[in-house]
Amino acid sequence: MAGFDRATALRAGEPGRYQAELDPQWSIAGKLNGGYLLSLCGRAAEAELNSGGGADAEAPAFPHPIAASAHYLASPEAGEADLDVTVLRRGRRTATARVALGTPAGVCVEALVTCGGLEGGEPFHQGAPPPVLPPVAGCPRLPVEGPGFQVPMMAVVAEHLDPATMGWAVGHPSRAGELRGWLVLDDGREPDPLFLLTAVDSFPPASFDLGLSGWVPTIALTAYVRALPAPGPLTVRQRARHVAGGRVDEDCDVWDSTGRLVASGNQLAGVRHP
Amino acid sequence: MAGFDRATALRAGEPGRYQAELDPQWSIAGKLNGGYLLSLCGRAAEAELNSGGGADAEAPAFPHPIAASAHYLASPEAGEADLDVTVLRRGRRTATARVALGTPAGVCVEALVTCGGLEGGEPFHQGAPPPVLPPVAGCPRLPVEGPGFQVPMMAVVAEHLDPATMGWAVGHPSRAGELRGWLVLDDGREPDPLFLLTAVDSFPPASFDLGLSGWVPTIALTAYVRALPAPGPLTVRQRARHVAGGRVDEDCDVWDSTGRLVASGNQLAGVRHP
């Protein structure tokens, strides 16, 4: 069982180049999770933007990913990967890098990542209040065995779904297009901004709750990190919005254990529908 | 008065390189609009992805931008600009390019753009139904003169806001964080996917309706185009969601004159708040 930190560990190579070992544990039906790949891009951007210039000795100037946008070109095989980071700008409060994640077969993901600080303090406006969920014990954990496929990621990420949003698993989707639940890492690691880039793409496709099934390949994914998460379980809400022309857009909000919004994500994905 | 097509016209230079003339008409308080810059990136990506290989003679393989994500590095001056396009992938149904928009002062915007076809047919699920607006004649047009600043873009883009969402203009924000209204181009040009990349960032910041004022500089903007828009006025809803730590995330939905969702956008921006 490989935890998040080991699965996203980077080795620094030549300037601007990092190596990673893509971990098959973080896959769904044989495909590495898009959020996991975004976390790798975020980690590489953060490392590069804070390297050099003597900044290593001090607190990093741009400590966290705050906005990360990836377009998915190909589904990488697990194993050896390179992350090439190009610094685009270092500003006063934020810095931006481009990251290309490639395997020996070619570039698989290209991402733009802006890093900066995350200030504390109460939100001025919390436009997305957290849903009220039953206690974790009342929310069934998603299994590693899907119907005809494996979801190895569910062995390291505990996703406990609100039973009110699980009807699709027994053939009765609510057709609201919404999944809600708790998210905890099995190895006890607490959430941080880098993990939040995975969290916004870790739930099952909310299109399942519209009665649609099958693979939902992410075309593009964007994550915004809004605050440092407090320790404890995350609350996640994944919603499918518009399904047309073979594509669905989904949004995902993530709150920490204090009920604060800590991340939100948006993605466009392919989907089969009547 | 410079229309959208003239303001986003490109001249092809060396392979993968295009020139544009950034038009000060498409600016707000002295800053070129982020959506306008995204449209330029979209046009360059579309041109490059469909060039070469004899494809010009046939219907383009990847005719429309379907997902475009930009990170804003610096605010470009109006005038001469270069757009450097790198093709990342040409697939069966979609193709992706990276675009760097720069002026003589340096790179200002970097964007990832995925292009493809937009199928017709009824949506399987319309998760975001359009708001009901008063007729255009009952919705005041936003003026070119702001309080202490100019919005030249409002001379070419007619934005007629639902009076129910205009209280902020007279010191009475609703605090819902939502603006709604009609959008029409003054030169009679009908909306298309390239213009939709502008439309998702063309309304005033919805943070105004939370009682916040001042410049809201876009950090990152993503647009998804979901259908070919029918001719006629667009309906736009811009919403501010979460305001914390000096940043706001806003979403924007755009419907065509038949009530079909045609685009949605998300952005993270800086904002001043108590």
CSV table of N, CA, C and O in Angstrom, one decimal, chain A residues 182-242:
chain,number,residue,atom,x,y,z
A,182,TRP,N,-17.5,11.7,2.7
A,182,TRP,CA,-16.3,12.0,3.5
A,182,TRP,C,-15.0,11.4,2.7
A,182,TRP,O,-15.2,10.4,2.1
A,183,LEU,N,-13.9,12.0,2.9
A,183,LEU,CA,-12.7,11.6,2.3
A,183,LEU,C,-11.6,11.6,3.3
A,183,LEU,O,-11.3,12.7,4.0
A,184,VAL,N,-10.9,10.5,3.5
A,184,VAL,CA,-9.8,10.4,4.5
A,184,VAL,C,-8.7,9.5,3.8
A,184,VAL,O,-9.0,8.6,3.0
A,185,LEU,N,-7.4,9.9,4.1
A,185,LEU,CA,-6.3,9.0,3.6
A,185,LEU,C,-6.1,7.9,4.6
A,185,LEU,O,-6.0,8.1,5.8
A,186,ASP,N,-6.0,6.7,4.1
A,186,ASP,CA,-5.9,5.5,5.0
A,186,ASP,C,-4.6,5.5,5.8
A,186,ASP,O,-4.5,4.9,6.8
A,187,ASP,N,-3.5,6.1,5.2
A,187,ASP,CA,-2.2,6.1,6.0
A,187,ASP,C,-2.2,7.1,7.1
A,187,ASP,O,-1.1,7.3,7.7
A,188,GLY,N,-3.3,7.8,7.3
A,188,GLY,CA,-3.3,8.8,8.4
A,188,GLY,C,-2.8,10.2,8.0
A,188,GLY,O,-2.8,11.1,8.8
A,189,ARG,N,-2.2,10.3,6.8
A,189,ARG,CA,-1.7,11.6,6.3
A,189,ARG,C,-2.9,12.6,6.3
A,189,ARG,O,-4.0,12.3,5.8
A,190,GLU,N,-2.6,13.8,6.8
A,190,GLU,CA,-3.6,14.8,6.9
A,190,GLU,C,-3.6,15.6,5.5
A,190,GLU,O,-2.6,15.6,4.8
A,191,PRO,N,-4.8,16.1,5.2
A,191,PRO,CA,-4.8,16.9,3.9
A,191,PRO,C,-4.0,18.1,3.9
A,191,PRO,O,-3.8,18.7,4.9
A,192,ASP,N,-3.4,18.4,2.7
A,192,ASP,CA,-2.7,19.7,2.5
A,192,ASP,C,-3.0,20.2,1.1
A,192,ASP,O,-3.7,19.5,0.3
A,193,PRO,N,-2.6,21.3,0.7
A,193,PRO,CA,-2.9,21.8,-0.6
A,193,PRO,C,-2.6,20.9,-1.8
A,193,PRO,O,-3.3,20.7,-2.7
A,194,LEU,N,-1.4,20.2,-1.7
A,194,LEU,CA,-1.1,19.3,-2.8
A,194,LEU,C,-2.0,18.1,-2.9
A,194,LEU,O,-2.4,17.7,-4.0
A,195,PHE,N,-2.5,17.6,-1.7
A,195,PHE,CA,-3.5,16.5,-1.8
A,195,PHE,C,-4.8,17.0,-2.3
A,195,PHE,O,-5.6,16.3,-3.0
A,196,LEU,N,-5.1,18.3,-2.0
A,196,LEU,CA,-6.4,18.8,-2.5
A,196,LEU,C,-6.5,18.7,-4.0
A,196,LEU,O,-7.6,18.6,-4.6
A,197,LEU,N,-5.4,18.8,-4.7
A,197,LEU,CA,-5.4,18.7,-6.2
A,197,LEU,C,-5.9,17.3,-6.6
A,197,LEU,O,-6.5,17.2,-7.7
A,198,THR,N,-5.6,16.3,-5.8
A,198,THR,CA,-6.1,15.0,-6.1
A,198,THR,C,-7.6,14.9,-5.6
A,198,THR,O,-8.5,14.4,-6.3
A,199,ALA,N,-7.9,15.5,-4.5
A,199,ALA,CA,-9.2,15.4,-3.9
A,199,ALA,C,-10.3,15.8,-4.9
A,199,ALA,O,-11.4,15.2,-4.9
A,200,VAL,N,-10.1,16.9,-5.6
A,200,VAL,CA,-11.1,17.5,-6.5
A,200,VAL,C,-11.4,16.6,-7.7
A,200,VAL,O,-12.3,16.8,-8.5
A,201,ASP,N,-10.7,15.5,-7.8
A,201,ASP,CA,-10.9,14.5,-8.9
A,201,ASP,C,-11.0,13.1,-8.4
A,201,ASP,O,-10.7,12.1,-9.2
A,202,SER,N,-11.3,12.9,-7.1
A,202,SER,CA,-11.1,11.6,-6.6
A,202,SER,C,-12.5,10.8,-6.4
A,202,SER,O,-12.5,9.6,-6.2
A,203,PHE,N,-13.6,11.6,-6.4
A,203,PHE,CA,-14.9,10.9,-6.3
A,203,PHE,C,-15.3,10.2,-7.6
A,203,PHE,O,-14.7,10.6,-8.7
A,204,PRO,N,-16.2,9.3,-7.5
A,204,PRO,CA,-16.7,8.7,-8.8
A,204,PRO,C,-17.3,9.8,-9.6
A,204,PRO,O,-17.7,10.9,-9.1
A,205,PRO,N,-17.5,9.6,-10.9
A,205,PRO,CA,-18.1,10.6,-11.8
A,205,PRO,C,-19.6,10.8,-11.3
A,205,PRO,O,-20.3,9.8,-11.0
A,206,ALA,N,-19.9,12.1,-11.1
A,206,ALA,CA,-21.3,12.4,-10.6
A,206,ALA,C,-22.3,12.0,-11.7
A,206,ALA,O,-23.5,12.0,-11.4
A,207,SER,N,-21.8,11.8,-12.9
A,207,SER,CA,-22.8,11.4,-14.0
A,207,SER,C,-23.4,10.0,-13.7
A,207,SER,O,-24.4,9.7,-14.2
A,208,PHE,N,-22.7,9.2,-12.8
A,208,PHE,CA,-23.3,8.0,-12.4
A,208,PHE,C,-24.7,8.2,-11.8
A,208,PHE,O,-25.6,7.4,-12.0
A,209,ASP,N,-24.8,9.3,-11.1
A,209,ASP,CA,-26.1,9.6,-10.4
A,209,ASP,C,-27.2,10.2,-11.4
A,209,ASP,O,-28.3,10.4,-11.0
A,210,LEU,N,-26.7,10.3,-12.7
A,210,LEU,CA,-27.7,10.6,-13.7
A,210,LEU,C,-28.1,9.4,-14.5
A,210,LEU,O,-28.7,9.5,-15.5
A,211,GLY,N,-27.6,8.2,-14.0
A,211,GLY,CA,-28.0,7.0,-14.7
A,211,GLY,C,-27.0,6.6,-15.8
A,211,GLY,O,-27.3,5.7,-16.6
A,212,LEU,N,-25.9,7.4,-15.9
A,212,LEU,CA,-24.9,7.1,-16.9
A,212,LEU,C,-23.8,6.2,-16.3
A,212,LEU,O,-23.4,6.4,-15.1
A,213,SER,N,-23.2,5.3,-17.1
A,213,SER,CA,-22.1,4.5,-16.6
A,213,SER,C,-21.0,4.6,-17.6
A,213,SER,O,-21.0,5.2,-18.6
A,214,GLY,N,-19.9,3.9,-17.3
A,214,GLY,CA,-18.8,3.8,-18.2
A,214,GLY,C,-17.7,4.8,-17.8
A,214,GLY,O,-17.9,5.7,-16.9
A,215,TRP,N,-16.6,4.7,-18.6
A,215,TRP,CA,-15.5,5.5,-18.3
A,215,TRP,C,-15.8,7.0,-18.6
A,215,TRP,O,-16.4,7.3,-19.6
A,216,VAL,N,-15.3,7.9,-17.8
A,216,VAL,CA,-15.5,9.3,-18.0
A,216,VAL,C,-14.1,10.0,-18.0
A,216,VAL,O,-13.6,10.5,-17.1
A,217,PRO,N,-13.5,9.9,-19.2
A,217,PRO,CA,-12.1,10.4,-19.3
A,217,PRO,C,-12.0,12.0,-19.2
A,217,PRO,O,-12.7,12.7,-19.9
A,218,THR,N,-11.2,12.4,-18.3
A,218,THR,CA,-11.1,13.9,-18.1
A,218,THR,C,-10.3,14.5,-19.3
A,218,THR,O,-9.3,14.0,-19.7
A,219,ILE,N,-10.9,15.5,-19.9
A,219,ILE,CA,-10.3,16.3,-20.9
A,219,ILE,C,-9.4,17.4,-20.3
A,219,ILE,O,-8.3,17.6,-20.7
A,220,ALA,N,-10.0,18.1,-19.4
A,220,ALA,CA,-9.3,19.3,-18.8
A,220,ALA,C,-9.8,19.3,-17.3
A,220,ALA,O,-11.0,19.1,-17.0
A,221,LEU,N,-8.9,19.7,-16.4
A,221,LEU,CA,-9.3,19.8,-15.0
A,221,LEU,C,-8.6,21.0,-14.4
A,221,LEU,O,-7.4,21.2,-14.7
A,222,THR,N,-9.4,21.8,-13.7
A,222,THR,CA,-8.8,23.0,-13.0
A,222,THR,C,-9.1,22.9,-11.5
A,222,THR,O,-10.3,22.5,-11.2
A,223,ALA,N,-8.2,23.1,-10.7
A,223,ALA,CA,-8.4,23.2,-9.2
A,223,ALA,C,-7.9,24.5,-8.7
A,223,ALA,O,-6.9,25.0,-9.0
A,224,TYR,N,-8.7,25.0,-7.7
A,224,TYR,CA,-8.4,26.2,-7.0
A,224,TYR,C,-8.3,25.8,-5.5
A,224,TYR,O,-9.2,25.2,-5.0
A,225,VAL,N,-7.1,26.1,-4.9
A,225,VAL,CA,-7.0,25.9,-3.4
A,225,VAL,C,-7.3,27.2,-2.7
A,225,VAL,O,-6.7,28.2,-3.0
A,226,ARG,N,-8.2,27.1,-1.8
A,226,ARG,CA,-8.7,28.4,-1.2
A,226,ARG,C,-8.2,28.6,0.3
A,226,ARG,O,-8.3,29.7,0.8
A,227,ALA,N,-7.8,27.5,1.0
A,227,ALA,CA,-7.3,27.7,2.3
A,227,ALA,C,-6.5,26.5,2.7
A,227,ALA,O,-6.6,25.4,2.1
A,228,LEU,N,-5.6,26.6,3.7
A,228,LEU,CA,-4.9,25.5,4.3
A,228,LEU,C,-5.9,24.6,5.0
A,228,LEU,O,-6.6,25.1,5.9
A,229,PRO,N,-6.1,23.3,4.7
A,229,PRO,CA,-7.1,22.5,5.4
A,229,PRO,C,-6.7,22.2,6.8
A,229,PRO,O,-5.5,21.9,7.1
A,230,ALA,N,-7.6,22.2,7.7
A,230,ALA,CA,-7.4,21.7,9.0
A,230,ALA,C,-7.3,20.2,9.0
A,230,ALA,O,-7.8,19.6,8.1
A,231,PRO,N,-6.6,19.6,10.0
A,231,PRO,CA,-6.6,18.1,10.0
A,231,PRO,C,-8.0,17.5,10.2
A,231,PRO,O,-8.9,18.2,10.7
A,232,GLY,N,-8.1,16.3,9.7
A,232,GLY,CA,-9.4,15.6,9.9
A,232,GLY,C,-10.0,15.3,8.5
A,232,GLY,O,-9.5,15.7,7.5
A,233,PRO,N,-11.2,14.6,8.6
A,233,PRO,CA,-11.8,14.2,7.3
A,233,PRO,C,-12.2,15.4,6.5
A,233,PRO,O,-12.7,16.5,7.0
A,234,LEU,N,-12.1,15.3,5.2
A,234,LEU,CA,-12.7,16.2,4.2
A,234,LEU,C,-14.1,15.9,3.9
A,234,LEU,O,-14.5,14.7,3.8
A,235,THR,N,-14.9,16.9,3.6
A,235,THR,CA,-16.2,16.7,3.0
A,235,THR,C,-16.1,17.1,1.5
A,235,THR,O,-15.6,18.1,1.2
A,236,VAL,N,-16.7,16.2,0.7
A,236,VAL,CA,-16.5,16.4,-0.8
A,236,VAL,C,-17.9,16.4,-1.4
A,236,VAL,O,-18.8,15.5,-1.0
A,237,ARG,N,-18.2,17.3,-2.3
A,237,ARG,CA,-19.4,17.2,-3.1
A,237,ARG,C,-19.0,17.3,-4.6
A,237,ARG,O,-18.4,18.3,-5.0
A,238,GLN,N,-19.4,16.3,-5.3
A,238,GLN,CA,-19.1,16.2,-6.8
A,238,GLN,C,-20.4,16.3,-7.5
A,238,GLN,O,-21.4,15.6,-7.2
A,239,ARG,N,-20.5,17.3,-8.4
A,239,ARG,CA,-21.8,17.5,-9.1
A,239,ARG,C,-21.6,17.5,-10.6
A,239,ARG,O,-20.6,18.1,-11.2
A,240,ALA,N,-22.5,16.8,-11.3
A,240,ALA,CA,-22.5,16.8,-12.8
A,240,ALA,C,-23.5,17.9,-13.2
A,240,ALA,O,-24.6,18.0,-12.7
A,241,ARG,N,-23.0,18.8,-14.1
A,241,ARG,CA,-23.9,19.9,-14.5
A,241,ARG,C,-24.6,19.6,-15.8
A,241,ARG,O,-25.8,19.3,-15.9
A,242,HIS,N,-23.9,19.7,-16.9
A,242,HIS,CA,-24.5,19.7,-18.2
A,242,HIS,C,-23.9,18.5,-19.0
A,242,HIS,O,-22.7,18.4,-19.1
